[in-house]
Coordinates of C-alpha atoms in Angstrom, one line a residue:
Chain A
M1 CA 26.0 -38.5 33.2
A2 CA 26.6 -35.8 30.5
K3 CA 25.6 -36.7 27.0
I4 CA 28.7 -37.4 24.8
T5 CA 28.5 -37.1 21.0
F6 CA 30.9 -37.1 18.1
G7 CA 30.9 -34.0 15.9
I8 CA 32.4 -34.6 12.4
D9 CA 33.1 -32.1 9.6
I10 CA 33.9 -33.8 6.3
G11 CA 35.5 -31.0 4.1
G12 CA 37.0 -31.1 0.7
T13 CA 40.5 -31.2 2.2
N14 CA 40.3 -32.4 5.8
I15 CA 38.0 -34.5 8.0
E16 CA 37.7 -32.9 11.4
C17 CA 36.5 -35.1 14.2
G18 CA 35.8 -34.1 17.8
L19 CA 34.4 -35.8 20.9
V20 CA 32.1 -33.4 22.7
S21 CA 31.1 -33.9 26.3
D22 CA 29.2 -31.3 28.4
E23 CA 29.4 -28.9 25.5
R24 CA 33.3 -29.0 25.4
I25 CA 35.5 -30.7 22.8
I26 CA 37.4 -33.2 25.0
W27 CA 39.3 -34.8 22.1
R28 CA 39.9 -33.9 18.5
S29 CA 41.8 -35.2 15.5
T30 CA 42.1 -34.5 11.7
R31 CA 42.8 -36.6 8.6
K32 CA 43.1 -35.8 4.9
T33 CA 39.8 -36.5 3.2
E34 CA 41.3 -38.0 0.1
A35 CA 37.9 -38.0 -1.6
H36 CA 39.5 -39.1 -4.9
L37 CA 40.1 -42.5 -3.3
G38 CA 36.3 -43.1 -3.2
N39 CA 33.3 -42.9 -0.9
E40 CA 34.2 -46.1 0.9
H41 CA 37.7 -44.8 1.7
V42 CA 36.2 -41.6 3.2
M43 CA 33.8 -43.6 5.3
A44 CA 36.6 -45.8 6.5
I45 CA 38.6 -42.7 7.6
V46 CA 35.6 -41.4 9.6
A47 CA 35.1 -44.7 11.2
E48 CA 38.8 -44.9 12.2
L49 CA 38.6 -41.4 13.7
V50 CA 35.6 -42.5 15.8
K51 CA 37.5 -45.6 16.9
L52 CA 40.6 -43.5 17.7
G53 CA 38.5 -41.1 19.8
L54 CA 37.1 -43.9 21.9
E55 CA 40.5 -45.5 22.4
N56 CA 42.3 -42.3 23.3
T57 CA 39.7 -41.1 25.8
G58 CA 38.7 -44.5 27.3
I59 CA 35.1 -43.7 26.6
T60 CA 33.0 -46.7 25.5
S61 CA 30.5 -47.0 22.7
D62 CA 27.6 -47.2 25.0
Q63 CA 28.4 -43.9 26.5
I64 CA 28.0 -42.2 23.1
A65 CA 24.6 -40.8 22.3
G66 CA 25.4 -40.5 18.6
V67 CA 27.5 -39.1 15.8
G68 CA 26.7 -35.9 13.9
V69 CA 28.2 -35.4 10.5
G70 CA 28.4 -32.2 8.4
M71 CA 29.3 -32.5 4.8
P72 CA 29.1 -30.2 1.7
G73 CA 26.4 -30.3 -0.8
L74 CA 22.8 -31.5 -0.8
V75 CA 21.9 -33.8 2.1
D76 CA 18.7 -35.7 2.7
A77 CA 18.9 -35.5 6.5
E78 CA 15.8 -37.6 7.1
R79 CA 17.2 -40.6 5.2
G80 CA 20.8 -39.9 6.1
I81 CA 21.9 -39.7 2.4
S82 CA 24.4 -37.5 0.7
V83 CA 22.3 -36.7 -2.4
L84 CA 25.0 -34.7 -4.2
S85 CA 28.4 -33.5 -3.1
S86 CA 30.5 -32.6 -6.2
N87 CA 33.4 -31.7 -4.0
L88 CA 33.6 -35.2 -2.4
H89 CA 32.2 -37.2 -5.4
F90 CA 29.2 -38.4 -3.4
Q91 CA 25.9 -39.0 -5.1
D92 CA 22.9 -40.7 -3.5
Y93 CA 25.2 -42.4 -0.9
P94 CA 23.8 -43.6 2.4
V95 CA 26.4 -42.0 4.7
A96 CA 24.4 -42.5 7.9
D97 CA 23.7 -46.2 7.4
R98 CA 27.2 -46.9 6.2
L99 CA 28.8 -45.1 9.2
T100 CA 26.4 -46.9 11.6
A101 CA 27.5 -50.2 10.1
L102 CA 31.1 -49.3 10.5
S103 CA 31.0 -47.8 14.0
G104 CA 28.0 -49.4 15.6
L105 CA 26.7 -45.9 16.6
P106 CA 23.6 -43.9 15.6
V107 CA 24.6 -41.4 12.9
C108 CA 22.8 -38.3 11.6
I109 CA 24.1 -36.1 8.7
E110 CA 23.4 -32.5 7.6
N111 CA 24.9 -29.9 5.3
D112 CA 28.2 -28.6 6.6
V113 CA 27.2 -24.9 6.5
K114 CA 24.1 -25.6 8.5
M115 CA 26.2 -27.5 11.1
Y116 CA 28.7 -24.6 11.3
V117 CA 26.0 -22.0 11.8
Y118 CA 24.3 -24.4 14.3
G119 CA 27.6 -24.5 16.2
E120 CA 27.8 -20.7 16.3
A121 CA 24.2 -20.5 17.3
T122 CA 24.5 -22.9 20.2
H123 CA 28.1 -22.3 21.3
G124 CA 29.3 -19.1 19.6
A125 CA 28.2 -15.6 18.8
G126 CA 24.6 -16.7 18.5
Q127 CA 24.1 -18.0 22.0
G128 CA 20.9 -16.6 23.5
F129 CA 19.5 -15.3 20.3
G130 CA 16.3 -16.8 18.8
H131 CA 16.8 -16.3 15.0
V132 CA 20.4 -16.6 13.9
L133 CA 21.4 -16.0 10.3
G134 CA 25.0 -17.3 9.7
L135 CA 27.2 -16.9 6.7
T136 CA 30.4 -18.7 5.8
V137 CA 32.6 -16.5 3.5
G138 CA 35.3 -18.7 2.2
T139 CA 36.1 -20.1 -1.3
G140 CA 32.4 -19.5 -1.9
L141 CA 29.5 -18.0 0.2
A142 CA 26.7 -19.8 1.8
S143 CA 24.4 -19.4 4.8
A144 CA 22.0 -21.1 7.2
L145 CA 19.2 -20.0 9.5
V146 CA 18.8 -21.4 13.0
M147 CA 15.4 -20.7 14.6
H148 CA 15.4 -21.3 18.3
G149 CA 17.5 -24.4 17.9
N150 CA 15.8 -25.6 14.7
L151 CA 17.3 -25.5 11.3
Y152 CA 15.5 -23.8 8.4
S153 CA 15.5 -26.1 5.5
G154 CA 13.0 -24.9 2.9
A155 CA 12.4 -27.2 0.0
G156 CA 16.0 -28.5 0.2
F157 CA 18.4 -25.9 -1.3
A158 CA 17.8 -23.0 1.2
G159 CA 20.7 -20.8 2.2
E160 CA 22.5 -20.6 -1.2
I161 CA 22.8 -16.8 -1.0
G162 CA 26.2 -16.9 -2.7
H163 CA 24.2 -17.1 -5.9
I164 CA 22.0 -14.1 -5.4
P165 CA 22.5 -12.1 -8.6
L166 CA 23.7 -8.6 -8.3
D167 CA 22.8 -5.7 -10.6
G168 CA 25.9 -4.2 -12.3
V169 CA 28.2 -7.1 -11.6
T170 CA 29.4 -8.7 -14.8
Q171 CA 31.7 -11.4 -13.4
P172 CA 30.8 -14.9 -14.6
C173 CA 30.2 -17.3 -11.7
N174 CA 31.3 -21.0 -11.6
C175 CA 27.6 -21.9 -11.5
G176 CA 27.0 -20.5 -15.0
L177 CA 25.1 -17.4 -14.0
V178 CA 26.6 -13.9 -14.1
G179 CA 27.2 -11.5 -11.2
C180 CA 26.4 -13.8 -8.3
M181 CA 27.2 -12.4 -4.9
E182 CA 30.0 -14.8 -4.3
T183 CA 32.0 -13.5 -7.3
I184 CA 32.6 -10.5 -5.0
V185 CA 32.0 -11.6 -1.4
S186 CA 34.3 -14.5 -1.0
A187 CA 38.0 -15.1 -0.5
T188 CA 38.2 -16.0 -4.2
G189 CA 36.3 -12.9 -5.1
M190 CA 38.5 -10.6 -3.2
A191 CA 41.7 -12.1 -4.6
R192 CA 40.2 -11.9 -8.1
Q193 CA 39.3 -8.2 -7.7
A194 CA 42.9 -7.6 -6.7
T195 CA 44.5 -9.6 -9.5
Q196 CA 42.2 -7.9 -12.1
A197 CA 43.0 -4.4 -10.8
L198 CA 46.7 -5.1 -11.0
E199 CA 46.4 -6.4 -14.5
Q200 CA 44.6 -3.2 -15.4
G201 CA 47.7 -1.3 -14.1
Q202 CA 46.4 -0.1 -10.8
I203 CA 49.2 0.9 -8.4
S204 CA 49.3 -1.2 -5.2
I205 CA 51.8 -2.8 -2.8
L206 CA 49.9 -6.0 -3.7
A207 CA 52.0 -5.9 -7.0
S208 CA 55.1 -6.8 -5.0
K209 CA 53.5 -9.7 -3.2
R210 CA 55.2 -13.0 -3.9
G211 CA 51.6 -14.4 -4.3
H212 CA 51.0 -11.9 -7.1
L213 CA 54.2 -12.9 -8.9
R214 CA 53.0 -16.5 -8.8
G215 CA 49.5 -15.5 -9.8
H216 CA 48.2 -16.5 -6.4
L217 CA 47.1 -13.4 -4.5
T218 CA 44.9 -14.3 -1.6
A219 CA 42.2 -12.5 0.4
R220 CA 44.7 -12.6 3.3
D221 CA 47.1 -10.5 1.1
V222 CA 44.4 -8.0 0.5
S223 CA 43.7 -7.8 4.2
D224 CA 47.4 -7.3 5.0
A225 CA 47.7 -4.6 2.4
Y226 CA 44.6 -2.9 3.9
D227 CA 46.4 -2.7 7.2
Q228 CA 49.1 -0.8 5.4
Q229 CA 46.5 1.6 4.0
D230 CA 47.1 0.5 0.5
P231 CA 44.4 2.3 -1.5
L232 CA 43.6 -0.6 -3.8
A233 CA 43.2 -3.0 -0.8
V234 CA 41.1 -0.4 1.1
S235 CA 38.9 0.0 -2.0
I236 CA 38.4 -3.7 -2.5
M237 CA 37.6 -4.3 1.2
N238 CA 35.1 -1.5 1.3
Y239 CA 33.4 -2.6 -1.9
T240 CA 33.3 -6.2 -0.8
G241 CA 31.9 -5.2 2.6
R242 CA 29.3 -2.8 1.1
T243 CA 28.2 -5.5 -1.3
L244 CA 27.7 -7.9 1.6
G245 CA 25.7 -5.2 3.4
I246 CA 23.5 -4.5 0.3
V247 CA 22.7 -8.2 -0.1
L248 CA 21.9 -8.4 3.6
S249 CA 19.5 -5.5 3.2
Y250 CA 17.6 -7.6 0.7
L251 CA 17.3 -10.5 3.2
Y252 CA 16.9 -8.6 6.5
P253 CA 13.3 -7.3 6.1
M254 CA 12.2 -10.8 5.2
L255 CA 14.0 -12.7 7.9
H256 CA 14.4 -10.1 10.7
P257 CA 17.2 -12.2 12.4
D258 CA 18.2 -11.4 15.9
I259 CA 21.8 -11.6 14.9
I260 CA 23.9 -12.1 11.7
I261 CA 27.1 -14.0 12.2
V262 CA 29.9 -14.0 9.5
G263 CA 32.4 -16.8 9.6
G264 CA 34.7 -18.7 7.3
G265 CA 38.2 -17.9 6.0
A266 CA 37.4 -14.4 4.6
A267 CA 35.7 -13.4 7.8
K268 CA 39.2 -13.3 9.4
A269 CA 39.2 -9.7 7.9
G270 CA 36.7 -9.0 10.7
E271 CA 35.7 -5.3 11.0
R272 CA 37.7 -4.4 7.9
L273 CA 34.8 -6.2 6.1
L274 CA 32.0 -5.9 8.6
A275 CA 32.2 -2.2 9.2
P276 CA 31.4 -1.2 5.6
A277 CA 28.9 -4.0 5.5
R278 CA 27.1 -2.7 8.6
E279 CA 27.2 0.8 7.3
A280 CA 25.6 -0.1 3.9
L281 CA 23.0 -2.3 5.7
R282 CA 22.0 0.3 8.2
E283 CA 21.6 3.0 5.5
R284 CA 19.1 0.7 3.7
L285 CA 17.1 -0.6 6.6
L286 CA 13.8 0.7 8.1
P287 CA 14.5 2.6 11.3
I288 CA 12.5 0.0 13.3
Y289 CA 15.4 -2.4 12.7
H290 CA 18.2 -0.1 13.7
D291 CA 18.3 -0.6 17.4
T292 CA 18.6 -4.4 17.3
L293 CA 20.8 -4.7 14.3
R294 CA 23.7 -7.1 15.1
L295 CA 26.3 -8.0 12.5
V296 CA 29.2 -9.8 14.1
K297 CA 32.2 -12.1 13.4
A298 CA 31.9 -15.8 14.3
E299 CA 33.5 -16.7 17.6
R300 CA 34.1 -20.4 17.2
D301 CA 35.4 -20.4 13.7
E302 CA 37.7 -23.4 14.0
D303 CA 35.4 -25.4 16.3
A304 CA 31.9 -24.4 15.0
G305 CA 31.6 -27.3 12.6
I306 CA 32.4 -29.9 15.2
L307 CA 30.4 -28.3 18.0
G308 CA 27.4 -27.8 15.7
S309 CA 27.4 -31.4 14.4
A310 CA 27.8 -32.7 17.9
A311 CA 25.0 -30.5 19.3
W312 CA 22.8 -31.6 16.4
A313 CA 23.5 -35.2 17.1
S314 CA 22.7 -34.6 20.7
K315 CA 19.3 -33.1 19.7
Q316 CA 18.5 -35.9 17.3
F317 CA 19.4 -38.7 19.7
S318 CA 18.0 -37.3 22.9
Chain B
M1 CA -18.2 -32.7 16.3
A2 CA -16.2 -30.5 13.9
K3 CA -14.2 -27.7 15.5
I4 CA -15.8 -24.3 14.9
T5 CA -13.9 -21.1 15.0
F6 CA -14.3 -17.4 14.2
G7 CA -11.9 -15.9 11.7
I8 CA -11.7 -12.1 11.8
D9 CA -9.8 -9.7 9.7
I10 CA -9.6 -6.1 11.0
G11 CA -8.6 -3.9 8.1
G12 CA -8.2 -0.2 7.7
T13 CA -11.7 0.1 6.0
N14 CA -13.7 -3.0 6.9
I15 CA -13.9 -5.7 9.6
E16 CA -14.6 -9.1 8.0
C17 CA -15.9 -11.8 10.2
G18 CA -16.5 -15.4 9.3
L19 CA -17.7 -18.5 11.2
V20 CA -15.7 -21.5 10.0
S21 CA -16.8 -25.1 10.5
D22 CA -15.2 -28.1 8.9
E23 CA -12.9 -25.8 6.9
R24 CA -15.8 -24.0 5.3
I25 CA -17.1 -20.5 5.9
I26 CA -20.7 -21.2 7.1
W27 CA -21.6 -17.5 7.9
R28 CA -19.9 -14.2 7.3
S29 CA -20.5 -10.5 7.7
T30 CA -18.8 -7.2 7.3
R31 CA -18.8 -3.9 9.2
K32 CA -17.0 -0.6 8.7
T33 CA -13.9 -0.4 11.0
E34 CA -14.4 3.3 11.9
A35 CA -11.0 3.3 13.6
H36 CA -11.2 7.0 14.2
L37 CA -13.9 6.4 16.8
G38 CA -11.4 4.7 19.1
N39 CA -10.0 1.3 20.1
E40 CA -13.0 0.4 22.2
H41 CA -15.4 1.1 19.4
V42 CA -13.5 -1.3 17.1
M43 CA -13.5 -3.9 19.8
A44 CA -17.3 -3.5 20.3
I45 CA -17.9 -4.0 16.6
V46 CA -15.9 -7.2 16.6
A47 CA -17.8 -8.4 19.6
E48 CA -21.1 -7.6 17.9
L49 CA -20.1 -9.5 14.8
V50 CA -19.3 -12.5 17.0
K51 CA -22.6 -12.3 18.8
L52 CA -24.4 -11.9 15.4
G53 CA -22.7 -15.0 14.0
L54 CA -23.8 -17.1 16.9
E55 CA -27.4 -15.8 16.8
N56 CA -27.7 -16.2 13.0
T57 CA -26.4 -19.7 12.9
G58 CA -27.8 -21.0 16.2
I59 CA -24.4 -22.1 17.2
T60 CA -23.7 -21.7 20.9
S61 CA -20.6 -20.3 22.6
D62 CA -19.5 -23.6 24.0
Q63 CA -19.3 -25.1 20.5
I64 CA -16.7 -22.4 19.6
A65 CA -13.1 -23.5 20.0
G66 CA -11.8 -19.9 19.7
V67 CA -11.6 -16.6 17.8
G68 CA -8.6 -15.8 15.5
V69 CA -8.0 -12.1 14.7
G70 CA -5.7 -10.7 12.0
M71 CA -4.8 -7.1 12.2
P72 CA -2.3 -4.8 10.5
G73 CA 0.9 -3.7 12.1
L74 CA 3.1 -5.2 14.8
V75 CA 1.4 -7.8 17.0
D76 CA 2.7 -9.5 20.1
A77 CA 0.9 -12.8 19.5
E78 CA 2.0 -14.4 22.7
R79 CA 0.5 -11.7 24.9
G80 CA -2.4 -10.9 22.5
I81 CA -1.4 -7.3 22.2
S82 CA -1.5 -4.9 19.2
V83 CA 1.9 -3.3 19.8
L84 CA 1.5 -0.7 17.0
S85 CA -1.0 -0.3 14.2
S86 CA -0.7 3.2 12.8
N87 CA -3.6 2.4 10.4
L88 CA -6.0 1.6 13.2
H89 CA -4.5 3.9 15.9
F90 CA -3.8 1.0 18.2
Q91 CA -0.7 1.0 20.4
D92 CA 0.1 -1.5 23.2
Y93 CA -3.6 -2.4 23.3
P94 CA -4.6 -5.8 24.8
V95 CA -6.9 -6.9 21.9
A96 CA -7.1 -10.6 22.9
D97 CA -8.0 -9.9 26.6
R98 CA -10.5 -7.2 25.7
L99 CA -12.3 -9.4 23.1
T100 CA -12.3 -12.3 25.5
A101 CA -13.9 -10.1 28.1
L102 CA -16.5 -8.9 25.6
S103 CA -17.3 -12.3 24.0
G104 CA -16.5 -14.9 26.6
L105 CA -14.4 -16.7 24.0
P106 CA -10.7 -17.6 23.8
V107 CA -9.0 -15.1 21.4
C108 CA -5.7 -15.2 19.6
I109 CA -4.3 -12.4 17.4
E110 CA -1.7 -12.2 14.7
N111 CA -0.5 -9.9 11.9
D112 CA -3.1 -9.7 9.1
V113 CA -0.6 -10.6 6.3
K114 CA 0.5 -13.6 8.2
M115 CA -3.2 -14.7 8.6
Y116 CA -3.9 -14.1 4.9
V117 CA -0.9 -16.2 3.8
Y118 CA -1.8 -18.8 6.4
G119 CA -5.2 -19.0 4.8
E120 CA -3.7 -19.5 1.4
A121 CA -1.3 -22.1 2.7
T122 CA -4.0 -24.1 4.4
H123 CA -7.0 -23.6 2.2
G124 CA -5.7 -22.0 -1.1
A125 CA -2.9 -22.3 -3.6
G126 CA -0.4 -23.5 -0.9
Q127 CA -2.3 -26.6 0.1
G128 CA 0.0 -29.6 0.2
F129 CA 3.2 -27.5 0.1
G130 CA 5.7 -27.4 2.9
H131 CA 7.3 -23.9 2.7
V132 CA 4.8 -21.3 1.4
L133 CA 6.0 -17.7 0.7
G134 CA 3.0 -15.5 0.3
L135 CA 2.9 -11.8 -0.8
T136 CA 0.1 -9.3 -0.5
V137 CA 0.4 -6.7 -3.2
G138 CA -2.1 -4.0 -2.4
T139 CA -1.7 -0.4 -1.2
G140 CA 1.7 -1.6 0.0
L141 CA 3.6 -4.9 -0.2
A142 CA 4.2 -7.4 2.6
S143 CA 4.8 -11.1 2.9
A144 CA 4.8 -14.0 5.3
L145 CA 6.3 -17.4 5.3
V146 CA 4.4 -20.6 6.5
M147 CA 6.6 -23.6 7.2
H148 CA 4.6 -26.8 7.5
G149 CA 1.8 -25.1 9.2
N150 CA 4.0 -22.9 11.4
L151 CA 4.5 -19.1 10.9
Y152 CA 7.9 -17.7 10.5
S153 CA 8.2 -14.7 12.9
G154 CA 11.9 -13.8 13.2
A155 CA 12.6 -11.2 15.8
G156 CA 9.2 -9.5 15.3
F157 CA 9.2 -7.5 12.0
A158 CA 9.8 -10.4 9.5
G159 CA 8.2 -10.2 6.1
E160 CA 8.5 -6.5 5.5
I161 CA 9.8 -7.0 2.0
G162 CA 8.0 -3.9 0.7
H163 CA 10.9 -2.0 2.1
I164 CA 13.7 -3.9 0.4
P165 CA 15.6 -1.1 -1.3
L166 CA 16.2 -1.3 -5.0
D167 CA 19.2 0.0 -6.9
G168 CA 18.3 2.6 -9.5
V169 CA 14.9 3.4 -8.1
T170 CA 14.7 7.0 -6.8
Q171 CA 11.1 7.2 -5.7
P172 CA 10.8 8.3 -2.1
C173 CA 8.8 5.8 0.1
N174 CA 6.3 6.7 2.8
C175 CA 8.7 5.0 5.3
G176 CA 11.3 7.7 4.7
L177 CA 13.7 5.5 2.7
V178 CA 14.2 5.9 -1.1
G179 CA 13.5 3.3 -3.7
C180 CA 11.7 0.7 -1.6
M181 CA 10.3 -2.2 -3.6
E182 CA 6.7 -1.2 -2.8
T183 CA 7.1 2.2 -4.5
I184 CA 7.0 0.1 -7.7
V185 CA 5.3 -3.2 -6.8
S186 CA 2.0 -2.2 -5.3
A187 CA -1.3 -0.9 -6.6
T188 CA -0.2 2.6 -5.5
G189 CA 3.1 2.1 -7.3
M190 CA 1.6 1.1 -10.5
A191 CA -0.9 4.0 -10.5
R192 CA 1.9 6.4 -9.7
Q193 CA 4.0 5.1 -12.5
A194 CA 1.1 5.8 -14.9
T195 CA 0.3 9.2 -13.5
Q196 CA 4.0 10.3 -13.7
A197 CA 4.4 9.0 -17.3
L198 CA 1.3 10.9 -18.4
E199 CA 2.6 14.1 -16.7
Q200 CA 5.8 13.6 -18.6
G201 CA 3.7 13.6 -21.8
Q202 CA 3.7 10.0 -22.7
I203 CA 0.9 8.9 -25.0
S204 CA -1.6 6.4 -23.6
I205 CA -5.3 5.6 -23.6
L206 CA -4.9 6.0 -19.8
A207 CA -4.9 9.8 -20.4
S208 CA -8.6 9.6 -21.3
K209 CA -9.6 7.6 -18.2
R210 CA -12.1 9.4 -16.1
G211 CA -9.8 8.4 -13.2
H212 CA -7.0 10.3 -14.7
L213 CA -9.1 13.4 -15.3
R214 CA -9.9 13.3 -11.6
G215 CA -6.3 12.6 -10.7
H216 CA -7.1 9.1 -9.5
L217 CA -5.7 6.5 -11.9
T218 CA -5.7 3.0 -10.4
A219 CA -3.8 -0.2 -10.9
R220 CA -7.1 -1.5 -12.3
D221 CA -7.0 1.2 -15.0
V222 CA -3.4 0.1 -15.9
S223 CA -4.5 -3.5 -16.1
D224 CA -7.5 -2.7 -18.3
A225 CA -5.3 -0.6 -20.6
Y226 CA -2.8 -3.5 -20.8
D227 CA -5.7 -5.6 -22.1
Q228 CA -6.1 -3.1 -24.9
Q229 CA -2.3 -3.4 -25.7
D230 CA -1.7 0.2 -24.6
P231 CA 2.1 0.5 -24.8
L232 CA 2.5 2.5 -21.6
A233 CA 0.3 0.1 -19.6
V234 CA 2.2 -2.9 -21.1
S235 CA 5.5 -1.2 -20.2
I236 CA 4.4 -0.5 -16.6
M237 CA 3.1 -4.0 -16.1
N238 CA 6.2 -5.6 -17.4
Y239 CA 8.5 -3.4 -15.4
T240 CA 6.5 -4.0 -12.2
G241 CA 6.4 -7.7 -12.8
R242 CA 10.1 -7.9 -13.6
T243 CA 10.9 -5.8 -10.5
L244 CA 8.9 -8.3 -8.4
G245 CA 10.8 -11.2 -10.1
I246 CA 14.2 -9.5 -9.3
V247 CA 13.4 -9.1 -5.6
L248 CA 12.1 -12.7 -5.5
S249 CA 15.5 -13.7 -7.0
Y250 CA 17.2 -12.2 -3.9
L251 CA 15.0 -14.1 -1.5
Y252 CA 14.6 -17.4 -3.3
P253 CA 18.1 -18.9 -2.8
M254 CA 17.8 -18.1 0.9
L255 CA 14.3 -19.4 1.5
H256 CA 13.9 -22.0 -1.3
P257 CA 10.1 -22.0 -0.9
D258 CA 8.0 -24.8 -2.3
I259 CA 5.6 -22.2 -3.7
I260 CA 5.3 -18.4 -3.9
I261 CA 1.7 -17.1 -3.8
V262 CA 0.9 -13.5 -4.8
G263 CA -2.4 -12.1 -3.5
G264 CA -4.0 -8.8 -2.6
G265 CA -5.7 -6.2 -4.9
A266 CA -2.9 -5.7 -7.4
A267 CA -2.6 -9.5 -7.8
K268 CA -5.9 -9.4 -9.7
A269 CA -3.6 -8.5 -12.7
G270 CA -2.7 -12.2 -12.5
E271 CA -0.4 -13.4 -15.3
R272 CA -0.1 -9.9 -16.7
L273 CA 2.1 -9.3 -13.6
L274 CA 3.2 -12.9 -12.9
A275 CA 4.5 -13.8 -16.3
P276 CA 7.2 -11.1 -16.4
A277 CA 8.0 -11.8 -12.7
R278 CA 8.4 -15.5 -13.4
E279 CA 10.6 -14.8 -16.4
A280 CA 12.9 -12.4 -14.5
L281 CA 13.1 -14.8 -11.5
R282 CA 13.9 -17.8 -13.7
E283 CA 16.7 -16.0 -15.5
R284 CA 18.3 -15.2 -12.2
L285 CA 18.0 -18.5 -10.4
L286 CA 20.4 -21.4 -10.3
P287 CA 19.3 -24.3 -12.6
I288 CA 18.7 -26.5 -9.5
Y289 CA 15.7 -24.4 -8.7
H290 CA 14.1 -24.3 -12.1
D291 CA 12.1 -27.5 -12.0
T292 CA 10.3 -26.8 -8.8
L293 CA 9.8 -23.0 -9.3
R294 CA 6.1 -22.2 -8.6
L295 CA 4.9 -18.6 -8.7
V296 CA 1.1 -18.4 -8.7
K297 CA -1.8 -16.2 -7.9
A298 CA -3.7 -16.6 -4.7
E299 CA -6.8 -18.7 -4.9
R300 CA -8.9 -17.6 -1.9
D301 CA -8.2 -13.9 -2.1
E302 CA -11.5 -12.7 -0.6
D303 CA -11.6 -15.4 2.0
A304 CA -8.0 -16.0 2.9
G305 CA -7.9 -13.6 5.8
I306 CA -10.9 -15.2 7.5
L307 CA -9.9 -18.8 6.7
G308 CA -6.3 -18.1 7.9
S309 CA -7.4 -16.5 11.2
A310 CA -9.9 -19.3 11.8
A311 CA -7.4 -22.0 11.0
W312 CA -4.8 -20.3 13.3
A313 CA -7.3 -20.2 16.1
S314 CA -8.1 -23.8 15.5
K315 CA -4.4 -24.6 15.9
Q316 CA -4.0 -22.4 19.0
F317 CA -7.0 -23.7 20.8
S318 CA -6.8 -27.4 19.9

């Protein structure tokens, strides 16, 4: 019998839950996270989703190998504790134990970016590659490294590349530092670049966007304007892509990954972002790296979190 | 009975051989590498050293668990092949098989920087730490990452941080790129900075060094002049240290090592180099990293290569 696991992604807005059998999502559902209603409330929603999955599919508890949960922030995977998730208002909370008590199933937890990249490594663009470096470019920027099916953890806070400081960038970051990579390479960073340029009087079709009039330009607006050859949008996309490539050129000689996968909301820009990134990276890499350089878009963007958490649970409870 | 292994470090100038029992070097010897006399010649010297070690200690072949060899360049550890070592003129040469044929002992090989850092991780400053990032700052600059007793390998060329390109640095590197980190952070880089500054007419006690008159200023000269508060030497040391710290600030959020160890010839400068490096690194790191930031000098500099290779052999042939 195939091993069946739940893969769950607790995000700031939604909780995504999937039932994964034979490496396919056979059932999925979503609920609002409503983190402001408290930790117990969030746990209850997850437990409800698990119950619903079993009811809707007719699968019984004893057919389930385990539940994998990805969540933002710092996770103590060994003890199943959310050490700190500012987003979700969790602090030193025993997520795994609590969910096991509510569902009667074995539960493991991990950081959500790790689970997303694990999903891409096992079911997406990283399949068949040994060392997979994955980035999520969304509101912020983070990364994870999968090494032949194992997660790189470091001393606990590994993968926080959004806060690599860049020379010549003066934008303050939410973290308190100045010039962090994610002030440029993120959906927020791209939108901010556009808004600031318009405020400085630059001419662009972005000025006529409803989003701009409301003060809410998005990375998507920039991407659309790029497709209309808007010079400001082209300039922002190239600069953002090249900045990504430059930071990757710092990491590449240390890590020598077999493949780099870029996912998350802003990655929808695809080659608009990745082509300049690849160019900047290649210019700055030793020739020995050129032949095997792979910088690609995520393939399972919507499903990677669920697939990764489910695969991770499958590995933990095998 | 304690496990006894040979640890061998084949360098561009010397071959260092040690017999390690119970984690201590109980016998050691050195020969010139004489790589220009051919691969077979180098292999014969290694085999002689092994024979000598057994004769001098009265230990017999059947008491030896195995031989660990560290050598420069790209190594295919699994097949025991030196894929490319420009220094030693090795290319696709079956080092492990050849040495086994000559010595009758099991042999494993690895990259020398990896073995050095493995030695520091297991017997030096890294003892007791999970994720150890080690750098060797000598003629060039390279690094390795030990993760709870395992070596990070990536796709093959991991750890080549000497060739991370730096913004604003225009010095050509031997590799063909421009502004690589090792054009600044290396013994060669420090000596070059001093020589160029003197050529540009800067005032310094380094101008009176015999080395300078012969055109051979060294990093050691810079370090000595630093101790006499020579402004040029202080400036070079600070700039070199800060450059090291800046590059480490690129790697740290990705890797989050428990400790960073700096070894190799130029690391003899110790805190002269590490204090400005630590300062620059700390300024650029997220506060969550500050409490556990450890940037220290290697403790077993002369022995780390032997101890690392021996410990690695002990792990391979256990």
